[in-house]
GROMACS .gro file of C-alpha atoms in nm:
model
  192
    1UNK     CA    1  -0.647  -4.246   4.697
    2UNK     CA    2  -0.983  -4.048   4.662
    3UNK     CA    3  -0.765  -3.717   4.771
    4UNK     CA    4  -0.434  -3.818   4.492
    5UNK     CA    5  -0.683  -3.859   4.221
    6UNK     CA    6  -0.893  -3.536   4.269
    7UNK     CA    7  -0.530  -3.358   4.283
    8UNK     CA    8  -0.423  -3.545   3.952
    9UNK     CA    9  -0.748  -3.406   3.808
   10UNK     CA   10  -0.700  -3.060   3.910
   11UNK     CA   11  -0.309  -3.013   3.838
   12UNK     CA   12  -0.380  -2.976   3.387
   13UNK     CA   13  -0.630  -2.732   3.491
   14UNK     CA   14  -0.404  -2.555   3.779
   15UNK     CA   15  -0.089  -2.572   3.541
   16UNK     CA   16  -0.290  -2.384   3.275
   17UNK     CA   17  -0.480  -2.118   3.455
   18UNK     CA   18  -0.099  -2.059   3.616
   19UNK     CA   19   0.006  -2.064   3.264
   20UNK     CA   20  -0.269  -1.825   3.173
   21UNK     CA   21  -0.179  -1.588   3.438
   22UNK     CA   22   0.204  -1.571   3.337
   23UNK     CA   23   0.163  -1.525   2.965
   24UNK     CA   24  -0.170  -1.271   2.988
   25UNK     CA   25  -0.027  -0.950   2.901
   26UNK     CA   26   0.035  -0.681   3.129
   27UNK     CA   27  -0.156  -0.431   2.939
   28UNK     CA   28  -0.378  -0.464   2.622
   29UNK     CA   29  -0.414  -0.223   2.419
   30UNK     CA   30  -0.678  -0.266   2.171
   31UNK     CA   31  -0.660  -0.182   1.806
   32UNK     CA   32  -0.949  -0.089   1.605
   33UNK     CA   33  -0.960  -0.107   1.229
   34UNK     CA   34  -1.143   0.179   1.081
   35UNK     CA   35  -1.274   0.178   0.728
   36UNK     CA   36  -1.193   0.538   0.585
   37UNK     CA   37  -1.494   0.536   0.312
   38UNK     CA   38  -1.456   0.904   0.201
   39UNK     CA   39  -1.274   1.183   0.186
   40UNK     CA   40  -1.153   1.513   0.026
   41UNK     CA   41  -0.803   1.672  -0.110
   42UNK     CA   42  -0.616   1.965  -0.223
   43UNK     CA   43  -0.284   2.061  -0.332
   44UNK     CA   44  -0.131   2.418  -0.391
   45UNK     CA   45   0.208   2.581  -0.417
   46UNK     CA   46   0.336   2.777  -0.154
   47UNK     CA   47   0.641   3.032  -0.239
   48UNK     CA   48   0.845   2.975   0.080
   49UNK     CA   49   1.127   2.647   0.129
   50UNK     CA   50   0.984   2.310   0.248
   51UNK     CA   51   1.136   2.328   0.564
   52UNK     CA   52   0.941   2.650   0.662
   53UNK     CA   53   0.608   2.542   0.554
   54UNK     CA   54   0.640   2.236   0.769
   55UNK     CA   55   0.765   2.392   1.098
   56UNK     CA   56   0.461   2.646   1.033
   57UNK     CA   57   0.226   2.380   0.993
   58UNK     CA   58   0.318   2.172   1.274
   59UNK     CA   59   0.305   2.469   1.511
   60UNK     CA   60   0.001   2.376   1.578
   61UNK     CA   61   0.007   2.691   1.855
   62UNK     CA   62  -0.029   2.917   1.584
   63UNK     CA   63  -0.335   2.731   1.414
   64UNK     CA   64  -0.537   2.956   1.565
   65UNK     CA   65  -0.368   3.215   1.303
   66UNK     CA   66  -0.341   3.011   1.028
   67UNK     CA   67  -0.719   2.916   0.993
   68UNK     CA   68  -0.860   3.239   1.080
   69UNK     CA   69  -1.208   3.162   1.205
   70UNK     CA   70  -1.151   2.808   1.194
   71UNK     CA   71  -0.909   2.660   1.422
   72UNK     CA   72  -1.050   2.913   1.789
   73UNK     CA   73  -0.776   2.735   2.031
   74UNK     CA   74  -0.518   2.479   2.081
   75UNK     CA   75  -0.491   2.281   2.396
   76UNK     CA   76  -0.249   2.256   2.623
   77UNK     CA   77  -0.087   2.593   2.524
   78UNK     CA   78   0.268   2.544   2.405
   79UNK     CA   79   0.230   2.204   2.251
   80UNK     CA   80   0.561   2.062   2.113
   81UNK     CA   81   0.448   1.820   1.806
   82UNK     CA   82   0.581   1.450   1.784
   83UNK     CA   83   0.487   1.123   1.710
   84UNK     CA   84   0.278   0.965   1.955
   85UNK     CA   85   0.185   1.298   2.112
   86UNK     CA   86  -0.177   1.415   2.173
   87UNK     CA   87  -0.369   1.782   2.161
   88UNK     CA   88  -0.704   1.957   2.138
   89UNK     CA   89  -0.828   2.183   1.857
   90UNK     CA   90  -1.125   2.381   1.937
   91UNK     CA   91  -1.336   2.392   1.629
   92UNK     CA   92  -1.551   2.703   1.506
   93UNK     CA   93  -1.921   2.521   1.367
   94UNK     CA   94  -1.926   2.642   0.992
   95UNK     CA   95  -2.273   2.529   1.010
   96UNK     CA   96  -2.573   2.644   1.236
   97UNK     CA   97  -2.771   2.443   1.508
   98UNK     CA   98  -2.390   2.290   1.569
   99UNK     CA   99  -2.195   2.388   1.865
  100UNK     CA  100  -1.810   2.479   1.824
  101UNK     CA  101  -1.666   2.137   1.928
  102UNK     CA  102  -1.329   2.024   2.043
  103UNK     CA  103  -1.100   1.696   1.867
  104UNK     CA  104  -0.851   1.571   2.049
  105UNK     CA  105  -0.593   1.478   1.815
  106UNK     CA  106  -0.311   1.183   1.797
  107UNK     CA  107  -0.012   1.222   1.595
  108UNK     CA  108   0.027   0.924   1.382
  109UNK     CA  109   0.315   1.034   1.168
  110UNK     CA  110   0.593   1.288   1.216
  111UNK     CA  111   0.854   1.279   0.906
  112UNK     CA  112   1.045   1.647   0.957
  113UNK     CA  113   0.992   1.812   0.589
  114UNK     CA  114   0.809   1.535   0.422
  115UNK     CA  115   0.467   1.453   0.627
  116UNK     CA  116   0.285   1.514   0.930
  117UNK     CA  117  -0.061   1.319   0.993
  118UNK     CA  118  -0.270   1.337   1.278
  119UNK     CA  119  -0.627   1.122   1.323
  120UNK     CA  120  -0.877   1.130   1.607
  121UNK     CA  121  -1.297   1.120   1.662
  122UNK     CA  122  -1.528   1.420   1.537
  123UNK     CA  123  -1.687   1.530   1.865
  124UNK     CA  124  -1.952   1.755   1.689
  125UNK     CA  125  -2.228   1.465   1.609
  126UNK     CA  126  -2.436   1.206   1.824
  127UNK     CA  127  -2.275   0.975   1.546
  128UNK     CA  128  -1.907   0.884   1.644
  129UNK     CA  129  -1.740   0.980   1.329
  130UNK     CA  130  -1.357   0.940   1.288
  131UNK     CA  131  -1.113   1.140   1.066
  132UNK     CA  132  -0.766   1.149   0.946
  133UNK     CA  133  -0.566   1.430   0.804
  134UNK     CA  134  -0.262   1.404   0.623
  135UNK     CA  135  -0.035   1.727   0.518
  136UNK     CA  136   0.256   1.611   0.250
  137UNK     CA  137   0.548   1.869   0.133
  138UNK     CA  138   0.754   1.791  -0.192
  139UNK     CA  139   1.014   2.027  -0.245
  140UNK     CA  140   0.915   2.185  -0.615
  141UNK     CA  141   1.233   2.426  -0.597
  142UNK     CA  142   1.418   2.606  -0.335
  143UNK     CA  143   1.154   2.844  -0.253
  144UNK     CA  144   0.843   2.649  -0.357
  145UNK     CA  145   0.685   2.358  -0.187
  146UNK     CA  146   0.413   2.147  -0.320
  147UNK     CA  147   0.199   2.127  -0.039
  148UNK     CA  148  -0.130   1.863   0.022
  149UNK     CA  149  -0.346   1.819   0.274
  150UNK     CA  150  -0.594   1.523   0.273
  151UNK     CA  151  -0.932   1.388   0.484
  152UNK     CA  152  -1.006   1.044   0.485
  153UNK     CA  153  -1.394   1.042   0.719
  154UNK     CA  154  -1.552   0.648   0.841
  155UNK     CA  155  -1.856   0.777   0.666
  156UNK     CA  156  -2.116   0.511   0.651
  157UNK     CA  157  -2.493   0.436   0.690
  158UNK     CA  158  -2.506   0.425   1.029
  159UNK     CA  159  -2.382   0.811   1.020
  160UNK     CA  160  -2.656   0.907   0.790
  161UNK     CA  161  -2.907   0.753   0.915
  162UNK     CA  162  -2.806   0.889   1.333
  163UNK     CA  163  -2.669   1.226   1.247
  164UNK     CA  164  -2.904   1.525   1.221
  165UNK     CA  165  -2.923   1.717   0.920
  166UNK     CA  166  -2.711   1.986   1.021
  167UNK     CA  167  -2.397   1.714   1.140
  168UNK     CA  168  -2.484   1.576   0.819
  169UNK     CA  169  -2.408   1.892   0.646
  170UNK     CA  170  -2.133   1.996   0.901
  171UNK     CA  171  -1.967   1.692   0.786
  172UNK     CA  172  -1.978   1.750   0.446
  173UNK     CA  173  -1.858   2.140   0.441
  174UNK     CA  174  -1.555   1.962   0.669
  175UNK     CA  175  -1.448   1.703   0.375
  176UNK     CA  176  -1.515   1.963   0.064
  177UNK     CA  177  -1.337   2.227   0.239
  178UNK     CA  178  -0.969   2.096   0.157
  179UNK     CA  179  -0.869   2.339  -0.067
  180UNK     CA  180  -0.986   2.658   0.156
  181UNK     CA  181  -0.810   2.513   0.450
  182UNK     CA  182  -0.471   2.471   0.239
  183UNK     CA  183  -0.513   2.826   0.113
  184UNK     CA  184  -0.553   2.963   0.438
  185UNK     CA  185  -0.196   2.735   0.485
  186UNK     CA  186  -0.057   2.939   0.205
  187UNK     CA  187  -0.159   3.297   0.280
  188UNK     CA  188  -0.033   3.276   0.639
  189UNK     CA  189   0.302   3.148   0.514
  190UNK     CA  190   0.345   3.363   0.242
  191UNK     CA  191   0.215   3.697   0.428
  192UNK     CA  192   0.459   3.619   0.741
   0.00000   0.00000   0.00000
């Protein structure tokens, strides 16, 4: 009797953890929500079709020519851009006391002529920091695209207050420098 009760005790709690085990997912895969505080933009107009200045931009192999003293590699070599695809831009430090540093970016959008965005963590500072860019293309006329590129940065307190004065300022030159980088976008195109 001692033995059927016990068992009759157990079984909810057996039942359940069994339960438990068959509806636990295989894999989690944890999603973060990140407050994008800040950020910087610029637009310009590029004299070449849509279509050309976003299969030049998301060649990301040629980077390293598009944002001359910038962009110093791209990792793995031969990198075929997609959705859901990830690769490693070596950075040049625009600011000194900072080491060149290397992102590894995710592809979070991939629409062929329209937009291309790409997010991952700043490796540069002691303070994680993460960024998102996003490049848009409207079609102005047949030979003119409206180009955009914007940063969004989780800049917040805890940045300030950890970074060092130089990531601090490294950060900074990165958000304000918008326009230069889409210029350097433009005279590649335009000169090739």
């Amino acid at each position: 009797m001692k033995k059927l009760a016990y068992a009759l005790l157990l079984l909810p709690a057996m039942s359940m953890s069994q339960a438990w085990a068959e509806d636990r997912p295989v894999q989690v895969e944890e999603k973060t929500v990140l407050n994008y505080s800040t950020g910087g933009y610029a637009t310009v107009e590029i004299q070449k079709p849509v279509a050309h200045v976003f299969k030049s931009l998301t060649n990301v192999n040629i980077w390293p020519d598009i944002n001359k003293g910038v962009t110093l590699r791209i990792q793995p070599e031969n990198v075929k851009v997609q959705q859901g695809i990830k690769f490693k831009e070596t950075i040049a430090s625009p600011i000194p006391g900072i080491k060149n540093w290397t992102n590894e970016w995710h592809v979070l959008e991939y629409i062929p002529n329209k937009k291309f965005v790409i997010a991952g963590w700043e490796t540069y500072a002691q303070v994680p920091i993460h960024s998102k860019i996003s490049y848009e293309f409207a079609e102005k006329s047949q030979n003119t695209t409206e180009f955009k590129r914007t940063i969004e940065v989780t800049l917040d307190k805890k940045f300030i207050e950890g970074a060092s004065k130089q990531e601090v300022e490294a950060l900074y030159r990165f958000v304000g420098s918008q326009w230069e980088m889409a210029q350097h976008l433009k005279n590649y195109i335009e000169t090739h």
